[in-house]
PDB file of C-alpha atoms in Angstrom:
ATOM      1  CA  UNK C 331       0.000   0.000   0.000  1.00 47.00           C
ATOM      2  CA  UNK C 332       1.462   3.654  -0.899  1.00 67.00           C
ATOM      3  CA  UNK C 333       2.112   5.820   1.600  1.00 90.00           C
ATOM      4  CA  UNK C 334      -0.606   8.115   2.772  1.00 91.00           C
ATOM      5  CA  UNK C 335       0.635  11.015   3.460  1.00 91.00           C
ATOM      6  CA  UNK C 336       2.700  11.007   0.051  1.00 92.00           C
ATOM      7  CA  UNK C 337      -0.494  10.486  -1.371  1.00 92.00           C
ATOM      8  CA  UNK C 338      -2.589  13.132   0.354  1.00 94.00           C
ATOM      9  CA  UNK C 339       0.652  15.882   0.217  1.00 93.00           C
ATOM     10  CA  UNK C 340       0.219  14.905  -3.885  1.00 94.00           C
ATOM     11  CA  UNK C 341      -3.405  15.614  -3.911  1.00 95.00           C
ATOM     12  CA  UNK C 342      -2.936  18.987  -1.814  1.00 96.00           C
ATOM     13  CA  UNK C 343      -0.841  20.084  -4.101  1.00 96.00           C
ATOM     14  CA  UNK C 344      -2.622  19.105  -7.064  1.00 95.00           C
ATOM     15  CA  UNK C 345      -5.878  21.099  -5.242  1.00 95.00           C
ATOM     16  CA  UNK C 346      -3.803  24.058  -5.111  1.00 95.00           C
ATOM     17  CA  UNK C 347      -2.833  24.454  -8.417  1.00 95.00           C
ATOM     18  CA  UNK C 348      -6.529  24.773  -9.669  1.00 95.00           C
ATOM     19  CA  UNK C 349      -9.324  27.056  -9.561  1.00 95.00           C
ATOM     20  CA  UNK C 350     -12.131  27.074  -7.108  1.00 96.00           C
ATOM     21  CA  UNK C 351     -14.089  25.220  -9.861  1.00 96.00           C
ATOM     22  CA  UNK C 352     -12.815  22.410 -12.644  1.00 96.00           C
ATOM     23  CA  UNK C 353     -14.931  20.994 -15.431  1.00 96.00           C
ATOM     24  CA  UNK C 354     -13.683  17.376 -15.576  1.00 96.00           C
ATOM     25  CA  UNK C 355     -13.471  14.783 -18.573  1.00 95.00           C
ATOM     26  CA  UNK C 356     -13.890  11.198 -17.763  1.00 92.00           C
ATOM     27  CA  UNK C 357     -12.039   8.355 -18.895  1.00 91.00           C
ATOM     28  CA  UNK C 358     -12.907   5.130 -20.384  1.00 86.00           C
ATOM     29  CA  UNK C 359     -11.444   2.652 -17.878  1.00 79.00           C
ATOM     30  CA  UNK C 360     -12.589  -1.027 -18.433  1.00 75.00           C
ATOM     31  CA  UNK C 361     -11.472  -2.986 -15.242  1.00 77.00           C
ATOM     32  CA  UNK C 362     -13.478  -0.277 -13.214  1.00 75.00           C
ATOM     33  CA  UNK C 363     -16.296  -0.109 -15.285  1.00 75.00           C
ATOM     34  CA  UNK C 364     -15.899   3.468 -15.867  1.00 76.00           C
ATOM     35  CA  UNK C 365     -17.597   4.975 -19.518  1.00 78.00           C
ATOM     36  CA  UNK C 366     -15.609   7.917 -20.546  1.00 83.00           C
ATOM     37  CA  UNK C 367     -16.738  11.143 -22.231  1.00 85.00           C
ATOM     38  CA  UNK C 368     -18.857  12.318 -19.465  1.00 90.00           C
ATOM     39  CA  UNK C 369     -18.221  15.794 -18.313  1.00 93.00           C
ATOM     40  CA  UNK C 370     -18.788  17.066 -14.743  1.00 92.00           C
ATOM     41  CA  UNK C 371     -17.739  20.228 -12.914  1.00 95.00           C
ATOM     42  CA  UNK C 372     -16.292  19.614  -9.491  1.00 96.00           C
ATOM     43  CA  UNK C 373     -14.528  21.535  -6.518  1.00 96.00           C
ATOM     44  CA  UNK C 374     -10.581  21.312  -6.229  1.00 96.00           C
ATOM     45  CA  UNK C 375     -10.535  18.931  -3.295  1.00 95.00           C
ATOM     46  CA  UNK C 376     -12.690  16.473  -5.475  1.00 96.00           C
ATOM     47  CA  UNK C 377     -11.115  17.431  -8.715  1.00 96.00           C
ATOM     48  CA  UNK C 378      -7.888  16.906  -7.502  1.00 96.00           C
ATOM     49  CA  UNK C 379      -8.224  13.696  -6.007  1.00 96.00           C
ATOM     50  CA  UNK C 380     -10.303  12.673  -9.269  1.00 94.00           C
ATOM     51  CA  UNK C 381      -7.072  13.874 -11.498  1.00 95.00           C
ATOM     52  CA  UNK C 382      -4.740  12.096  -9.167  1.00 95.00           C
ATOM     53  CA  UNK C 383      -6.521   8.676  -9.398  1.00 91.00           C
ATOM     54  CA  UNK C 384      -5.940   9.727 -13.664  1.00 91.00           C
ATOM     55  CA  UNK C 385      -9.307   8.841 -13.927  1.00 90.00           C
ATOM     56  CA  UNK C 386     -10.620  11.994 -14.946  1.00 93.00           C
ATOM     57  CA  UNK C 387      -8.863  14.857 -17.210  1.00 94.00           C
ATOM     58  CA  UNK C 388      -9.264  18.143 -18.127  1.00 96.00           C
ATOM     59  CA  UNK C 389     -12.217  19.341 -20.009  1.00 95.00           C
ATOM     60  CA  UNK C 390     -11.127  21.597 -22.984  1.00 95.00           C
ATOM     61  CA  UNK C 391     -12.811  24.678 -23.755  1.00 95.00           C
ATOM     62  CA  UNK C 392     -14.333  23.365 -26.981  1.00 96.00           C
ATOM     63  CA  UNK C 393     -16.093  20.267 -24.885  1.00 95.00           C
ATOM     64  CA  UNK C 394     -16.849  22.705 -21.825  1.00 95.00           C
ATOM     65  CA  UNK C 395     -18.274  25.161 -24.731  1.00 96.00           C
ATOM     66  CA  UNK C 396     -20.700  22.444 -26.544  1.00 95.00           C
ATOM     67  CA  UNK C 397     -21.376  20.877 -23.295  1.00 95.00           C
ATOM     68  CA  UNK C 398     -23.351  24.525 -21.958  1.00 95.00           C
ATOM     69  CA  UNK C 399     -24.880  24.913 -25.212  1.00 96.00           C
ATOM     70  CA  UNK C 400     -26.543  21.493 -24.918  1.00 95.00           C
ATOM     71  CA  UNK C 401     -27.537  22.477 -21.621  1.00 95.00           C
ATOM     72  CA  UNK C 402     -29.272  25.572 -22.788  1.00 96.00           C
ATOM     73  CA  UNK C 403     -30.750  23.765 -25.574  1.00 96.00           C
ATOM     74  CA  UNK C 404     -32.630  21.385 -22.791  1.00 96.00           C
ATOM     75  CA  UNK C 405     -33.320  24.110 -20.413  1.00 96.00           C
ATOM     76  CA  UNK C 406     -35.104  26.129 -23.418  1.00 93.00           C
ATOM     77  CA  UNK C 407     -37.026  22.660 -24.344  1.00 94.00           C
ATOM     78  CA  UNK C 408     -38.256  22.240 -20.958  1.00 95.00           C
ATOM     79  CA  UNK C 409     -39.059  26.108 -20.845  1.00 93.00           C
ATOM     80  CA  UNK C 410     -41.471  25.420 -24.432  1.00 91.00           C
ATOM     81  CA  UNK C 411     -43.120  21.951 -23.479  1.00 93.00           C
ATOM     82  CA  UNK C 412     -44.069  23.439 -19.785  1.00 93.00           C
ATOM     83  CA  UNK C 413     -45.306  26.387 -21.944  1.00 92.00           C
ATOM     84  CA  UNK C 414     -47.451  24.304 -23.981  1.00 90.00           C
ATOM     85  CA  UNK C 415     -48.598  22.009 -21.346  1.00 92.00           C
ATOM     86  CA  UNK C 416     -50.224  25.090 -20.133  1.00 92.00           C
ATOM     87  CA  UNK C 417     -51.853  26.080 -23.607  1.00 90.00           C
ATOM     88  CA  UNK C 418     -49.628  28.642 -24.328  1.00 87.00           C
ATOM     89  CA  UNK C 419     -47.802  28.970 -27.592  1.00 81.00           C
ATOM     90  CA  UNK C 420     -44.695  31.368 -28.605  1.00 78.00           C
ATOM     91  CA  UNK C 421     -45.002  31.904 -32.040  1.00 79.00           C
ATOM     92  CA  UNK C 422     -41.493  33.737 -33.958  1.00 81.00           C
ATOM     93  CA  UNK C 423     -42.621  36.260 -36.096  1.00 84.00           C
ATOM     94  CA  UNK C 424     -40.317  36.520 -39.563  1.00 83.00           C
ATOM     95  CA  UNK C 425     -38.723  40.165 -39.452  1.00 79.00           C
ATOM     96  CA  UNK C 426     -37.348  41.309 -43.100  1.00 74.00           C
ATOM     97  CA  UNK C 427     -34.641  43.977 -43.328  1.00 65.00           C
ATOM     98  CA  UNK C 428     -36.199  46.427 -44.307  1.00 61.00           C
ATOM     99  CA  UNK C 429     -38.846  46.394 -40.818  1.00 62.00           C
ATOM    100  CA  UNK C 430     -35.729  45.542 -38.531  1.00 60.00           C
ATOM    101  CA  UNK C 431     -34.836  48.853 -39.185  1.00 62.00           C
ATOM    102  CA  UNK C 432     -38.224  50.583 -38.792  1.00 64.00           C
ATOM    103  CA  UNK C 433     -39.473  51.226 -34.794  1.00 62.00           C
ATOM    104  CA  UNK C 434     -43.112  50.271 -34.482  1.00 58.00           C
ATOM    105  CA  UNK C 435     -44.599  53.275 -32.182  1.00 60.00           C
ATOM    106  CA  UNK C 436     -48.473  53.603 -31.380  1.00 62.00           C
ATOM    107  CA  UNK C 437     -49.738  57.027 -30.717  1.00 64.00           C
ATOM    108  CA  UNK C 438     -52.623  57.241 -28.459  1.00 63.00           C
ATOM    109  CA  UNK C 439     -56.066  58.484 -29.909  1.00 60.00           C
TER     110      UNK C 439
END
């Protein structure tokens, strides 16, 4: 068995060289089961011991990038389909260039 308190000194370290917040990669790792490609954002303690054990990396900015958008993508699906379950519709309108430019104002009578 390693030494503990190599191991733990390691990790400390490791915590202190990142940010308050990591977004994490996994790994595919076959003996422990593990499916890689699955991102997750974690503290330093945890993303340091997670790096340490090499069974995690760091994300990139492009995977961190198209991982949010996805996100949004849900969140705004979930938004819609509650809207509709309620009988509510949002409808986009088609604006041409030549109205973008124009300001629609309403004068009261």
């Amino acid at each position: 068995m390693r030494d503990l308190r190599q191991y733990w000194q390691e990790v400390r370290t490791l915590e202190r060289s990142l940010p308050e917040f990591v977004w994490l990669m996994s790994l595919q790792d076959a003996k422990r089961g593990m499916v890689g490609g699955r991102l997750a954002e974690a503290g330093a303690a945890q993303a340091a011991q997670l790096l340490h054990a090499k069974s995690y990396r760091m994300a990139t900015e492009d995977e961190i990038a198209a991982h949010l958008e996805k996100e949004d993508q849900a969140r705004r699906a979930s938004f819609h389909a509650g809207l509709r379950r309620r009988g509510i519709a949002v409808v986009p309108m088609p604006i041409s260039n030549a109205e973008a430019g124009k300001r629609v104002t309403t004068r009261p009578r």
